[in-house]
């Protein structure tokens, strides 16, 4: 990977970490809020609320970078090549891992928590194939990020000539979906985050150089006004402006850190950024098993109170370490043993190299 792209890749590493932590929290701590120990409940609430406050900083920068990285495909690459390289691989991974996640999560729950009432809104908990297909079709899946990538790219490529007019409209839609949601939680997320992908795809080529060259201290007045305005809108349940501000801040920080720390391809954040797809597709399965097992120990009076408090304090970081390690290992196994078929669609027979 070129050195100039390392800082972008490291931001992707940060984003996937935040995604793993998010799922680690929502599958674990809400089930502990009725515990008798007040200290345990306090720690559980802290993680739940912290997770909520991290929402404006988690996915927006992920989508902005995803859009920024496909600018060339939108502007210069023909439709045929674009669809073959940007849509088909993601569709393949979404379909394959949607099925793997569904079969895995249902089996894990039958094994570790047969009494648990499974969600009826997530494709991964579907009871029938028809339910699974219907929920996947409405983005009601933990893999909704991949669904969004499939929708966003052709939409942004098709409408790129009207970007100056359409971006304000997309911003309004992103705000409106918070107050007038669809019946499908995944689709709401897809609609809400389009603005960040479109901003990166349509204007990232201008914004990224601006972020690199404009120091915040030279624009302190405007930056302070932006913070005040963003938090005022956030208090009105409008996250858009705080999310846009977070994109600028996170990218500026990582750009400065690259100049000071000079990261390499082997740095941990870069490795995480390189393996975002494998971590993203595998982590939900690991989290399900880990959370159900941990909850059974905590609620089964197997552990002492100090041990439980210690687990509650650091559980998301333990989960993060396990999920990222498994995700990266899965990619290596897929590459070495199965021609990466778990994360890359197989080549048509006609295009494969003949055996020697």
mmCIF file of N, CA, C and O in Angstrom, residues 39 59-60 101 147 190:
data_model
loop_
_atom_site.group_PDB
_atom_site.id
_atom_site.type_symbol
_atom_site.label_atom_id
_atom_site.label_comp_id
_atom_site.label_asym_id
_atom_site.label_seq_id
_atom_site.Cartn_x
_atom_site.Cartn_y
_atom_site.Cartn_z
ATOM 1 N N UNK A 39 -23.388 -1.352 41.544
ATOM 2 C CA UNK A 39 -22.157 -1.019 40.835
ATOM 3 C C UNK A 39 -22.140 -1.648 39.445
ATOM 4 O O UNK A 39 -21.698 -1.027 38.471
ATOM 5 N N UNK A 59 -20.149 5.629 12.196
ATOM 6 C CA UNK A 59 -20.347 5.273 10.800
ATOM 7 C C UNK A 59 -20.118 6.414 9.801
ATOM 8 O O UNK A 59 -19.697 6.150 8.674
ATOM 9 N N UNK A 60 -20.386 7.683 10.148
ATOM 10 C CA UNK A 60 -20.225 8.747 9.137
ATOM 11 C C UNK A 60 -18.855 8.795 8.481
ATOM 12 O O UNK A 60 -18.754 8.880 7.252
ATOM 13 N N UNK A 101 -24.097 -16.037 8.692
ATOM 14 C CA UNK A 101 -24.483 -15.382 9.950
ATOM 15 C C UNK A 101 -25.827 -15.898 10.443
ATOM 16 O O UNK A 101 -26.005 -16.156 11.643
ATOM 17 N N UNK A 147 -25.020 -3.813 2.301
ATOM 18 C CA UNK A 147 -26.229 -3.478 1.540
ATOM 19 C C UNK A 147 -26.140 -2.029 1.071
ATOM 20 O O UNK A 147 -26.439 -1.708 -0.085
ATOM 21 N N UNK A 190 -29.469 2.976 6.202
ATOM 22 C CA UNK A 190 -28.995 3.161 4.833
ATOM 23 C C UNK A 190 -29.342 4.557 4.335
ATOM 24 O O UNK A 190 -28.501 5.267 3.754
#
